[in-house]
PDB file of C-alpha atoms in Angstrom:
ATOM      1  CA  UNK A   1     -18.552 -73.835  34.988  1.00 90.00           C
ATOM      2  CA  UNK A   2     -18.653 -71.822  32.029  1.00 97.00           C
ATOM      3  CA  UNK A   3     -21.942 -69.704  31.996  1.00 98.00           C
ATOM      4  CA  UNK A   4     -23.609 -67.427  29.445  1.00 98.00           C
ATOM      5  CA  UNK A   5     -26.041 -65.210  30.781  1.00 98.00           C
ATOM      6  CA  UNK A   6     -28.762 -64.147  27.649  1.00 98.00           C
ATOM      7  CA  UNK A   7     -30.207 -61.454  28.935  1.00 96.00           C
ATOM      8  CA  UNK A   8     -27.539 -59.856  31.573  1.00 95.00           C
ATOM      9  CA  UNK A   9     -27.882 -56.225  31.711  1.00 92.00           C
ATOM     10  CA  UNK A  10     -31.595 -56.554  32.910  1.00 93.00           C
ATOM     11  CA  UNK A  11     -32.360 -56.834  36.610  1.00 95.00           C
ATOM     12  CA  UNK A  12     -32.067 -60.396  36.532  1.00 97.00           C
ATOM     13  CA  UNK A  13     -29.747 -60.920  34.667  1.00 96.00           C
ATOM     14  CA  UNK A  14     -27.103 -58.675  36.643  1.00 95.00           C
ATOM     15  CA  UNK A  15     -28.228 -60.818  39.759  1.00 97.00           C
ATOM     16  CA  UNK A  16     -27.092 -63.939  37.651  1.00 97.00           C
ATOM     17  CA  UNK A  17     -24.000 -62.714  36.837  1.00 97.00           C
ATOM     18  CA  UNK A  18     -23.452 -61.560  40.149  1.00 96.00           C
ATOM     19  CA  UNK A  19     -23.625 -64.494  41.729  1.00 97.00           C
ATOM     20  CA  UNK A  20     -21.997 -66.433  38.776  1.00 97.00           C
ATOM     21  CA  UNK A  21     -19.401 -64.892  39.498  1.00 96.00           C
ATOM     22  CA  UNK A  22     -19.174 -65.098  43.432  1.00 96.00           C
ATOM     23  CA  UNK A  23     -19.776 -68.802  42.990  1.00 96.00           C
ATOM     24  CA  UNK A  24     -16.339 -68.656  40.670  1.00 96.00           C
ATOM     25  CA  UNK A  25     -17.658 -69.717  37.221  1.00 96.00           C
ATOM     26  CA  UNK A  26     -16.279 -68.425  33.834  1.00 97.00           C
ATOM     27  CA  UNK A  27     -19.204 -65.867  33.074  1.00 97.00           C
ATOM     28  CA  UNK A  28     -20.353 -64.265  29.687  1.00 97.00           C
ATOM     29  CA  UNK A  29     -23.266 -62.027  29.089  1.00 97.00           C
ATOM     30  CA  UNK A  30     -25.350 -60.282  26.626  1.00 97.00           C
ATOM     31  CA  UNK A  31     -26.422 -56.662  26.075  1.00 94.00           C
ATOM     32  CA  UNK A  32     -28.493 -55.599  23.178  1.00 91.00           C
ATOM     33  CA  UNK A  33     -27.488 -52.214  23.705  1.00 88.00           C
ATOM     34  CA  UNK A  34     -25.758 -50.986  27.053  1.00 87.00           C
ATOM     35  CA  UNK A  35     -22.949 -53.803  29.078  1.00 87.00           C
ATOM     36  CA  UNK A  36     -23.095 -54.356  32.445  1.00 83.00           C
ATOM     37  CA  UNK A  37     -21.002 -53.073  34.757  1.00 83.00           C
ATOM     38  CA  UNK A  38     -19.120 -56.120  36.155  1.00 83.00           C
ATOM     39  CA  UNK A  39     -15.593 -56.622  35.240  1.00 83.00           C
ATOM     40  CA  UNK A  40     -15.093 -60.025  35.881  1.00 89.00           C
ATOM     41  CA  UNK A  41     -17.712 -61.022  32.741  1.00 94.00           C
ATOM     42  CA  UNK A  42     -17.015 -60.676  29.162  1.00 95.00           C
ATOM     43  CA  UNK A  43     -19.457 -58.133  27.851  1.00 95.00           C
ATOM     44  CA  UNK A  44     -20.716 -59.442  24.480  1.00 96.00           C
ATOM     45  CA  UNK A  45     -23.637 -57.585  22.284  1.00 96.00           C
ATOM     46  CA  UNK A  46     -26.403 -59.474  20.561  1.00 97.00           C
ATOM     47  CA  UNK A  47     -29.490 -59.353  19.098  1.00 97.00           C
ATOM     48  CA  UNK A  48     -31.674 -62.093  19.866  1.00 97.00           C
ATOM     49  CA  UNK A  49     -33.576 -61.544  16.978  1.00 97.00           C
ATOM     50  CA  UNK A  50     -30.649 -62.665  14.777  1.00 97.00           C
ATOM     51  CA  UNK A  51     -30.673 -66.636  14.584  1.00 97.00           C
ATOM     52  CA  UNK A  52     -27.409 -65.833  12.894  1.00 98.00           C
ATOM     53  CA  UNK A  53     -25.737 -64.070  15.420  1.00 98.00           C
ATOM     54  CA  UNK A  54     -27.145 -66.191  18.328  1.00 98.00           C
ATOM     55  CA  UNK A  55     -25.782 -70.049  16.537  1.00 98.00           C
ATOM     56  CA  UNK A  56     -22.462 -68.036  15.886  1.00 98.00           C
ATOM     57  CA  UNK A  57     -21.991 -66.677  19.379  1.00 98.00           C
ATOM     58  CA  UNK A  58     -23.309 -69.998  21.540  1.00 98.00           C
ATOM     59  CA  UNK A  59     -20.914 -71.872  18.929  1.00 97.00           C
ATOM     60  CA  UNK A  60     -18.069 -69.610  19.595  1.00 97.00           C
ATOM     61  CA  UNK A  61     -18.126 -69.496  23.711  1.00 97.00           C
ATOM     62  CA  UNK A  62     -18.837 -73.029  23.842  1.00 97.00           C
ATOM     63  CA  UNK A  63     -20.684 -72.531  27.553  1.00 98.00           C
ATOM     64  CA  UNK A  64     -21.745 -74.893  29.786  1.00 98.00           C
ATOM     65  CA  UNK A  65     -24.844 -73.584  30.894  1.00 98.00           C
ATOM     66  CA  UNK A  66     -26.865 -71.155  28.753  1.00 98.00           C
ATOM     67  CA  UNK A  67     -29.589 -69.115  30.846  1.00 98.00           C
ATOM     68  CA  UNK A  68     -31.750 -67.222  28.943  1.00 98.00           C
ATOM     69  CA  UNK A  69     -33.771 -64.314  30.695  1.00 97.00           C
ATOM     70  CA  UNK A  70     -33.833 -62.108  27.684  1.00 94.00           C
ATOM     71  CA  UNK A  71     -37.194 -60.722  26.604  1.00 90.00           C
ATOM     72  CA  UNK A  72     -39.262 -57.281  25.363  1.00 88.00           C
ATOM     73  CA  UNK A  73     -42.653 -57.076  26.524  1.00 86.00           C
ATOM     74  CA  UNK A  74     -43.841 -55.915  23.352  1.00 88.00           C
ATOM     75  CA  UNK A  75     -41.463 -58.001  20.617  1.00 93.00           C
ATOM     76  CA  UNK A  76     -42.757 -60.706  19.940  1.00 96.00           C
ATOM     77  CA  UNK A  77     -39.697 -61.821  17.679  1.00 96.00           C
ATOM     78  CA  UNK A  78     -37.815 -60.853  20.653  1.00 96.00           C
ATOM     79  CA  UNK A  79     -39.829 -63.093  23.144  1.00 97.00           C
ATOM     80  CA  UNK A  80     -40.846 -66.030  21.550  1.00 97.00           C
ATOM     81  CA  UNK A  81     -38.605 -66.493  18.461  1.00 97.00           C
ATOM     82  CA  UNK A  82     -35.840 -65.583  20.280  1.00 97.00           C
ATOM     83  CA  UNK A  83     -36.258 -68.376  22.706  1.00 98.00           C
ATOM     84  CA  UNK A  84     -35.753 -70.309  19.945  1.00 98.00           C
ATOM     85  CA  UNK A  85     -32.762 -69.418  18.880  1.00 98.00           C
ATOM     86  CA  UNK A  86     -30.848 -69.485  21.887  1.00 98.00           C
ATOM     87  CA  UNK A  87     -32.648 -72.928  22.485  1.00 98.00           C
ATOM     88  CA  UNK A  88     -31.482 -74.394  18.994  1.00 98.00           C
ATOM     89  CA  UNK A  89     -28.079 -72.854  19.296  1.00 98.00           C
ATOM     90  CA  UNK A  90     -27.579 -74.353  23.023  1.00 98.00           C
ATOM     91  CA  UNK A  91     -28.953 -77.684  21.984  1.00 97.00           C
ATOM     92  CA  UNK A  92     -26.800 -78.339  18.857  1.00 97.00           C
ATOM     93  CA  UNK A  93     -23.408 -77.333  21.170  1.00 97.00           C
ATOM     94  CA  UNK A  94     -24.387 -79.274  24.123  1.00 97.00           C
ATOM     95  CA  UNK A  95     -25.322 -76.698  26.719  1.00 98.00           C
ATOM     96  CA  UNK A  96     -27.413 -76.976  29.272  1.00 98.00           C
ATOM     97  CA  UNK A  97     -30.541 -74.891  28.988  1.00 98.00           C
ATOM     98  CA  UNK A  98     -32.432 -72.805  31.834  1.00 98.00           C
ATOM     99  CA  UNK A  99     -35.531 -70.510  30.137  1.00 98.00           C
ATOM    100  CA  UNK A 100     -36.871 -67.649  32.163  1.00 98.00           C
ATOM    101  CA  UNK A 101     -40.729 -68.078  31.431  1.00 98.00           C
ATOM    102  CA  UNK A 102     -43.699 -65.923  33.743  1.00 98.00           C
ATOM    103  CA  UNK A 103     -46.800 -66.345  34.993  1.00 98.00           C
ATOM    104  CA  UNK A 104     -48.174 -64.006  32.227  1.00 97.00           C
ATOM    105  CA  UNK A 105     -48.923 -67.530  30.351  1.00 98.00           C
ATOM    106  CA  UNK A 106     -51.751 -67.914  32.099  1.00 98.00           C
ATOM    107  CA  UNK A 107     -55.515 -66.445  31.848  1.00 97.00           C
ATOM    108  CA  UNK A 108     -56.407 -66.179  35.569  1.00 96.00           C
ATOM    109  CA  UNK A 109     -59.384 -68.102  35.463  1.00 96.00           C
ATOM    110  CA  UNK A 110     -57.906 -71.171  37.780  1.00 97.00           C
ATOM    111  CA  UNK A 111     -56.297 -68.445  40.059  1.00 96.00           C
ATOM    112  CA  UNK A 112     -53.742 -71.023  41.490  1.00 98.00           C
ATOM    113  CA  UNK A 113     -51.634 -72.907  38.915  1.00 98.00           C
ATOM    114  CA  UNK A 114     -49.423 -76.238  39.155  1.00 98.00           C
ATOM    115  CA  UNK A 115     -46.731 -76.710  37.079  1.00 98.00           C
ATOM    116  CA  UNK A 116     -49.000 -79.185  34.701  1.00 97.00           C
ATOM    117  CA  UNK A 117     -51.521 -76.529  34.021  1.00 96.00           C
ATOM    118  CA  UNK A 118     -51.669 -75.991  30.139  1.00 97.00           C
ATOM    119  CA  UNK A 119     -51.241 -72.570  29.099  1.00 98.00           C
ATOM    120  CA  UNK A 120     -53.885 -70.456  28.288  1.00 97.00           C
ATOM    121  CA  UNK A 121     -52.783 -66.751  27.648  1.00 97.00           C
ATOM    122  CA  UNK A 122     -54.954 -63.559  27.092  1.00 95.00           C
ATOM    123  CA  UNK A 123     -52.274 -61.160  26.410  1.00 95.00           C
ATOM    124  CA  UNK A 124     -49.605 -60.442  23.427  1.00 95.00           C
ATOM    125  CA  UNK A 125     -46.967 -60.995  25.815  1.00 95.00           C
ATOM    126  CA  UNK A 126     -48.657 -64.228  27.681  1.00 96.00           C
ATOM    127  CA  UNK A 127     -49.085 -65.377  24.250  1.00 97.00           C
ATOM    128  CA  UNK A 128     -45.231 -64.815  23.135  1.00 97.00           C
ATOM    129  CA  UNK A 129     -44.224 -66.073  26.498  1.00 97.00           C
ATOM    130  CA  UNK A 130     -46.084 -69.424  25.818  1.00 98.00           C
ATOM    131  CA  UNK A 131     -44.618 -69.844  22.402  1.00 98.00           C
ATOM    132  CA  UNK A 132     -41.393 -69.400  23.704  1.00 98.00           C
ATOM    133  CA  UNK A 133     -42.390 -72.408  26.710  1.00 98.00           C
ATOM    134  CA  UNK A 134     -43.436 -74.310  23.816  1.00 98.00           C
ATOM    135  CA  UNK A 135     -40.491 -73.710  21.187  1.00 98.00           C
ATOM    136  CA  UNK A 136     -37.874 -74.627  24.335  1.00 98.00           C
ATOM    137  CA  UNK A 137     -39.426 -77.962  25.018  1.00 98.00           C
ATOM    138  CA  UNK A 138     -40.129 -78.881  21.493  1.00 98.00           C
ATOM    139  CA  UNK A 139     -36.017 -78.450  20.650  1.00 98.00           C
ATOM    140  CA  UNK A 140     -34.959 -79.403  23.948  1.00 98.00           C
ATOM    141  CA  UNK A 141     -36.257 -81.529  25.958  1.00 97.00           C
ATOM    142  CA  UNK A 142     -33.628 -81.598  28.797  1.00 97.00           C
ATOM    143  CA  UNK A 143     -34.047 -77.841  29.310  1.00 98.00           C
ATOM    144  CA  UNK A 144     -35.338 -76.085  31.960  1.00 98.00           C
ATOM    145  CA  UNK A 145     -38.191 -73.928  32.142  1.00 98.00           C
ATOM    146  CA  UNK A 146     -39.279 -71.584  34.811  1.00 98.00           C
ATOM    147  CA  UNK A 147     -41.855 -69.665  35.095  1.00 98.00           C
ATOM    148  CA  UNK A 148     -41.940 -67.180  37.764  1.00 98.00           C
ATOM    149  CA  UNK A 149     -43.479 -63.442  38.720  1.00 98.00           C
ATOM    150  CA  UNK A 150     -42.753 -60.016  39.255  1.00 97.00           C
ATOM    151  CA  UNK A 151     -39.481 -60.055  40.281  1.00 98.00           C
ATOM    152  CA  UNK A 152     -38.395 -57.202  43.054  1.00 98.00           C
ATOM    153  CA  UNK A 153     -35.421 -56.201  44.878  1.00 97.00           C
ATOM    154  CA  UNK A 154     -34.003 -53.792  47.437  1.00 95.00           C
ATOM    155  CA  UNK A 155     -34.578 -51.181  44.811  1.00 94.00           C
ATOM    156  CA  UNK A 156     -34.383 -51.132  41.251  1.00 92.00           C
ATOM    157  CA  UNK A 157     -36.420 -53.613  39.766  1.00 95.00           C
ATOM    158  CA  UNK A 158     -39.371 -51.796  37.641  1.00 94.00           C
ATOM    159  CA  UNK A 159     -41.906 -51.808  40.196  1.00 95.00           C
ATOM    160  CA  UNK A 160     -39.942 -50.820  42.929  1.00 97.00           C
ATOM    161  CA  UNK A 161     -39.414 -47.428  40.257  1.00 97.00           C
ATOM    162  CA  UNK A 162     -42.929 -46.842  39.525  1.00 97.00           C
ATOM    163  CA  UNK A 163     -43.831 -46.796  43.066  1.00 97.00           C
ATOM    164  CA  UNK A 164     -41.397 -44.449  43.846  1.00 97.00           C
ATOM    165  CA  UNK A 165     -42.350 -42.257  40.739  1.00 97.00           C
ATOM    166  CA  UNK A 166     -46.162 -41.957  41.742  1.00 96.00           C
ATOM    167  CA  UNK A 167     -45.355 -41.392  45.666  1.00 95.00           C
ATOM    168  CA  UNK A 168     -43.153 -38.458  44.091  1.00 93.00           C
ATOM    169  CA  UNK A 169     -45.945 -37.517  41.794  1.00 92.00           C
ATOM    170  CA  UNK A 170     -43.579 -37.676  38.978  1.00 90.00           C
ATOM    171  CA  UNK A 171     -45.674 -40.117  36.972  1.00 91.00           C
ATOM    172  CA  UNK A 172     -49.576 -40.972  36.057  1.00 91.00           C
ATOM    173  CA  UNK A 173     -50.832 -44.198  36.691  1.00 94.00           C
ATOM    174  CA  UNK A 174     -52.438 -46.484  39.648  1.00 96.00           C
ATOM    175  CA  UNK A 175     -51.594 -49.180  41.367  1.00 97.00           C
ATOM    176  CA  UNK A 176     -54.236 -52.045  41.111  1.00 97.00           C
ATOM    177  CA  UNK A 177     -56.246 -53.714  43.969  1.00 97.00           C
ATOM    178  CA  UNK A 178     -57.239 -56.683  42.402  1.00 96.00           C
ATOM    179  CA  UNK A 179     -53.940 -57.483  40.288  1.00 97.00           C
ATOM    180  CA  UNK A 180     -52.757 -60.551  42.435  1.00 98.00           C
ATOM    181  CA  UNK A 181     -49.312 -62.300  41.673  1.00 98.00           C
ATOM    182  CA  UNK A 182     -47.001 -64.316  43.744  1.00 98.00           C
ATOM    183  CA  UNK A 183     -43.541 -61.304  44.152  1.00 98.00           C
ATOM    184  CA  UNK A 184     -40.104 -63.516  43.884  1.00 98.00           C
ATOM    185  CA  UNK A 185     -36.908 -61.683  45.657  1.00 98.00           C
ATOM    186  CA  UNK A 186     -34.476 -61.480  42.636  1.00 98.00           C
ATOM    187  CA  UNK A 187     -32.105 -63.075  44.672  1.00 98.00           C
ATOM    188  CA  UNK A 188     -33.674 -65.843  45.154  1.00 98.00           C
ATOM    189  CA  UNK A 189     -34.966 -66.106  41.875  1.00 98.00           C
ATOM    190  CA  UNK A 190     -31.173 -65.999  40.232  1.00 98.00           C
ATOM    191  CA  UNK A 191     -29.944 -68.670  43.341  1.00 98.00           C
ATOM    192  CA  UNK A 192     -33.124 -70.795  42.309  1.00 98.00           C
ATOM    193  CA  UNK A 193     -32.240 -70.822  38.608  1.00 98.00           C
ATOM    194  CA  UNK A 194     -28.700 -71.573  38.969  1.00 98.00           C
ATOM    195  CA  UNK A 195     -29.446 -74.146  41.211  1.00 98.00           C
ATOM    196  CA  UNK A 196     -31.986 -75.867  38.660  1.00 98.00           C
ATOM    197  CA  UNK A 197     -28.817 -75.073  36.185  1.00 98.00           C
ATOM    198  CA  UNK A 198     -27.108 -77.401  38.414  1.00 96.00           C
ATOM    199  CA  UNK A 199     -29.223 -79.721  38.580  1.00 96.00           C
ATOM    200  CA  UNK A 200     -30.694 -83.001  36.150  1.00 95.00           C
ATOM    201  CA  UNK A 201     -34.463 -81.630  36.361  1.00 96.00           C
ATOM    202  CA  UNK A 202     -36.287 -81.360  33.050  1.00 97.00           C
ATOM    203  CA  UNK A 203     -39.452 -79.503  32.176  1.00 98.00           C
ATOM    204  CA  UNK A 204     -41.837 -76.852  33.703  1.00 98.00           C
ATOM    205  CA  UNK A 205     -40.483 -75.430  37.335  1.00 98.00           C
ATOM    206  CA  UNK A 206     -42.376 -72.419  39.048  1.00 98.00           C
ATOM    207  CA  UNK A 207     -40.102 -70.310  40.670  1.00 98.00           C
ATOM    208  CA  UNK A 208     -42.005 -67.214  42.461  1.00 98.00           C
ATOM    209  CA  UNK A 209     -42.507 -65.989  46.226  1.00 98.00           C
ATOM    210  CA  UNK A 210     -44.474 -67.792  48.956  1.00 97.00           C
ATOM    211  CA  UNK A 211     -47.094 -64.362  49.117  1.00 97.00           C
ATOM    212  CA  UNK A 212     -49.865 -64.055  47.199  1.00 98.00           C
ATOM    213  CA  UNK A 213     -50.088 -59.967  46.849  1.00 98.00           C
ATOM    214  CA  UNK A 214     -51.756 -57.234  44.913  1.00 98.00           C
ATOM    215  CA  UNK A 215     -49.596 -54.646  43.035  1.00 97.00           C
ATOM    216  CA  UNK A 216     -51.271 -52.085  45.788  1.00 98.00           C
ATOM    217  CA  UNK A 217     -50.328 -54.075  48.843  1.00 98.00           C
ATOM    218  CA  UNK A 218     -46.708 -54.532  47.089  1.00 98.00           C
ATOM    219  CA  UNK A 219     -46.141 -50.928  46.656  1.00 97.00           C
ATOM    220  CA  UNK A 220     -47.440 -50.039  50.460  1.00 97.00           C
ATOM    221  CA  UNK A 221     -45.283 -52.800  51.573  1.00 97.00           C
ATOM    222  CA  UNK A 222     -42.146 -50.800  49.094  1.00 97.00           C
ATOM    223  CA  UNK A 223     -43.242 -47.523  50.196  1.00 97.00           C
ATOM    224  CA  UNK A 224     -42.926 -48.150  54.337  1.00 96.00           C
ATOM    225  CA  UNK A 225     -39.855 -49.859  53.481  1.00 96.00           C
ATOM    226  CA  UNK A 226     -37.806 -46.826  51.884  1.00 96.00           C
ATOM    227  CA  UNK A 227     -40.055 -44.046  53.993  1.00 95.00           C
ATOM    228  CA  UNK A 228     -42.069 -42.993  51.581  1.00 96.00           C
ATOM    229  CA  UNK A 229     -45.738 -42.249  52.604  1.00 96.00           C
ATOM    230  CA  UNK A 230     -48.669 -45.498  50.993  1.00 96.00           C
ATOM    231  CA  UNK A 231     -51.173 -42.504  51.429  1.00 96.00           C
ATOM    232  CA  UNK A 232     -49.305 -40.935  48.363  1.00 96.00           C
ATOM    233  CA  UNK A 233     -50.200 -44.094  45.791  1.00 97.00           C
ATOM    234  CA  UNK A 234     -52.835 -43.683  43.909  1.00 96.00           C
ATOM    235  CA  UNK A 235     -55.235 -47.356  43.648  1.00 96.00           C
ATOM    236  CA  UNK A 236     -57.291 -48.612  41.366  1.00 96.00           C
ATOM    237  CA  UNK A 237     -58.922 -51.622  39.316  1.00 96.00           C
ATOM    238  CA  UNK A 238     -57.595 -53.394  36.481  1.00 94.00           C
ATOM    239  CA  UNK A 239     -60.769 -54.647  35.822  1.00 92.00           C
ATOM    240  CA  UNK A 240     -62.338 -51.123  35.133  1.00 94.00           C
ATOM    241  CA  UNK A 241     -59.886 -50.937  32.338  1.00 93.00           C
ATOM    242  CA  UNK A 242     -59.135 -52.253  29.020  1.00 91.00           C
ATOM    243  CA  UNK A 243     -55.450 -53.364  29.625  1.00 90.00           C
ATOM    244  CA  UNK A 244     -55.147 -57.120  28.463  1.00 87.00           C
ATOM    245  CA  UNK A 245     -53.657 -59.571  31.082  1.00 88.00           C
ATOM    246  CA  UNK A 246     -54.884 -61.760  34.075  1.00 92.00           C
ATOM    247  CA  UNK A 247     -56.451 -60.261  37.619  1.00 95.00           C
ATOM    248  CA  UNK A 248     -55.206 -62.966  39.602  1.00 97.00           C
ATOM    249  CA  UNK A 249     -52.220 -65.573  39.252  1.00 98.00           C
ATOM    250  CA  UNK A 250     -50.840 -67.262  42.190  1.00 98.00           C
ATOM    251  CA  UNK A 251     -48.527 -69.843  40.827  1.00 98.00           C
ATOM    252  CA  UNK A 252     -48.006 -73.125  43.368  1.00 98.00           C
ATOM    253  CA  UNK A 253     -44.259 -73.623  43.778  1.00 98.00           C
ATOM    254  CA  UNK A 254     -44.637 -76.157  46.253  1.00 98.00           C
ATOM    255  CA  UNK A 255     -43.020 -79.243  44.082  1.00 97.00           C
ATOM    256  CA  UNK A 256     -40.258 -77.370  43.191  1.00 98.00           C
ATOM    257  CA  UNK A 257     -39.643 -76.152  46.456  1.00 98.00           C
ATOM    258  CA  UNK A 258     -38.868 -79.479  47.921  1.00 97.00           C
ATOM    259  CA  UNK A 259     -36.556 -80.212  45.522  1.00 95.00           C
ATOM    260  CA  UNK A 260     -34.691 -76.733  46.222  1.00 97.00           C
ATOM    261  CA  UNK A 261     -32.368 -75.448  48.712  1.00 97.00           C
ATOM    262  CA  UNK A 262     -33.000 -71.790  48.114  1.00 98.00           C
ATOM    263  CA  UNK A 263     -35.872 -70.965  50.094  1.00 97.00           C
ATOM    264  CA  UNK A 264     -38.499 -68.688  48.208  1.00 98.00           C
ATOM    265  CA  UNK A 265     -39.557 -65.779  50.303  1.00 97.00           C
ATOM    266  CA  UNK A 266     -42.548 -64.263  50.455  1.00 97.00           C
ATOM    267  CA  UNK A 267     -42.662 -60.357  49.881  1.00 97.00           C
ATOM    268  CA  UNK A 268     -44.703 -59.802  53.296  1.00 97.00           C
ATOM    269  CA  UNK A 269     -40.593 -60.897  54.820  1.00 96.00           C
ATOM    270  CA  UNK A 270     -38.530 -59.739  52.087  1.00 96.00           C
ATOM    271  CA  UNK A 271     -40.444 -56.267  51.696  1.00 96.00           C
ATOM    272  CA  UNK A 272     -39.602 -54.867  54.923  1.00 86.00           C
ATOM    273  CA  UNK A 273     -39.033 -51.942  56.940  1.00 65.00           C
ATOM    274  CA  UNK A 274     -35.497 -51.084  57.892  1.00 66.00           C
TER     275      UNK A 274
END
């Protein structure tokens, strides 16, 4: 199979290619800035910005599969419009599309959310990251969408950092009792996705970890894990701030599930102690 990864210097997308290439496919990947380290891929810079650059690219490689987990919290044009690019340049050359979406597209209010919940963001980001949902399925209906959560590892991934900068007391900030999400094991997230790549489904799929956690529990559960003391971290409410976002999203992964052989850990067994 000849795969592009969109996206593949981030966390998850160096997890994609990784196992891209274990699995033996033909594997290119994008870097707006800094390539990945993997040999085996061809390294290929782009801005996702540039509907240009993304038509001529796509058109060029001629993939397969195109799975897009590129995104910048703060772009929208990056985010949403983006999307759309790589969705309109992997339509028109017959590729099959997988789009990294998160639970951020949601408000909280419902708490737990099936895959046929509408959208209803209350941040920038939920708001690109719902455009984006919507701009995917719109040009493509055979594509893929998943939506999934904060995405850890065995080190690495962003939160996994910032826990280890405040136990350090290198960094201001808390982490937040009543900020509830459903943590995904990056490996299972990338096996998921190129399993749904695989696959003939269509439409929404949640993708995220069978836990229901705070950020506070999380980084307790990341601090005993690489011997770091959970006295050191610092907790607190989101609530008692002004930071836009939802409290609590628990996204229900149970239909997708069934229809996957990668089993989706919860972090309470992936976020353990040696």
């Amino acid at each position: 199979m000849r795969i592009l990864i969109v996206g593949g210097s981030g966390f998850l997308g160096a997890e994609l290619v990784r196992q891209s290439v274990a699995a033996g496919d033909v594997v290119a990947a994008t870097c707006l800035t800094r390539p990945g380290t993997a040999a085996e891929v061809e390294w290929l810079r782009l801005d996702v910005r540039d509907r240009t650059a993304v038509a001529g690219l796509i058109g060029a490689l001629g993939p397969d599969v195109v799975v897009n987990a590129a995104y910048r919290q703060q772009d929208w044009a990056t985010t949403a419009m983006g999307a759309a690019h790589v969705a309109v340049a992997a339509s028109g050359n017959g590729a099959r599309l997988v789009h990294v979406s998160s639970d951020a597209v949601f408000s909280g209010k419902a708490i737990t959310y099936a895959e046929d919940r509408v959208p209803d963001p209350i941040s920038p980001y939920g708001a690109a990251k719902a455009a984006a949902e919507a701009a995917v399925q719109a040009i493509d209906p055979t594509a893929v969408v998943v939506r999934t959560s904060l995405i850890i590892g065995d080190g690495g991934s962003p939160h996994e950092d910032f826990v280890h900068a405040l136990a350090a007391g290198g960094t201001d900030g808390v982490l937040f009792t009543d900020d509830v999400r459903c943590p995904v094991h990056v490996r299972d997230l990338a096996s998921a996705l190129l399993e749904l790549a695989s696959s003939d489904r269509a439409g929404i799929h949640h993708v995220a970890g069978a836990d229901a956690v705070s950020r506070y529990e999380l980084g307790c559960l990341i601090a005993r894990r690489d011997g770091l003391d959970p006295a050191r971290l610092p907790s607190g409410r989101r609530a008692d701030t002004d930071l836009p976002g939802p409290l609590d999203v628990r996204l229900d992964c149970a239909l997708t599930q069934r229809r996957l052989r990668t089993r989706l850990r919860g972090a309470r067994e992936f976020v353990t102690a040696p």
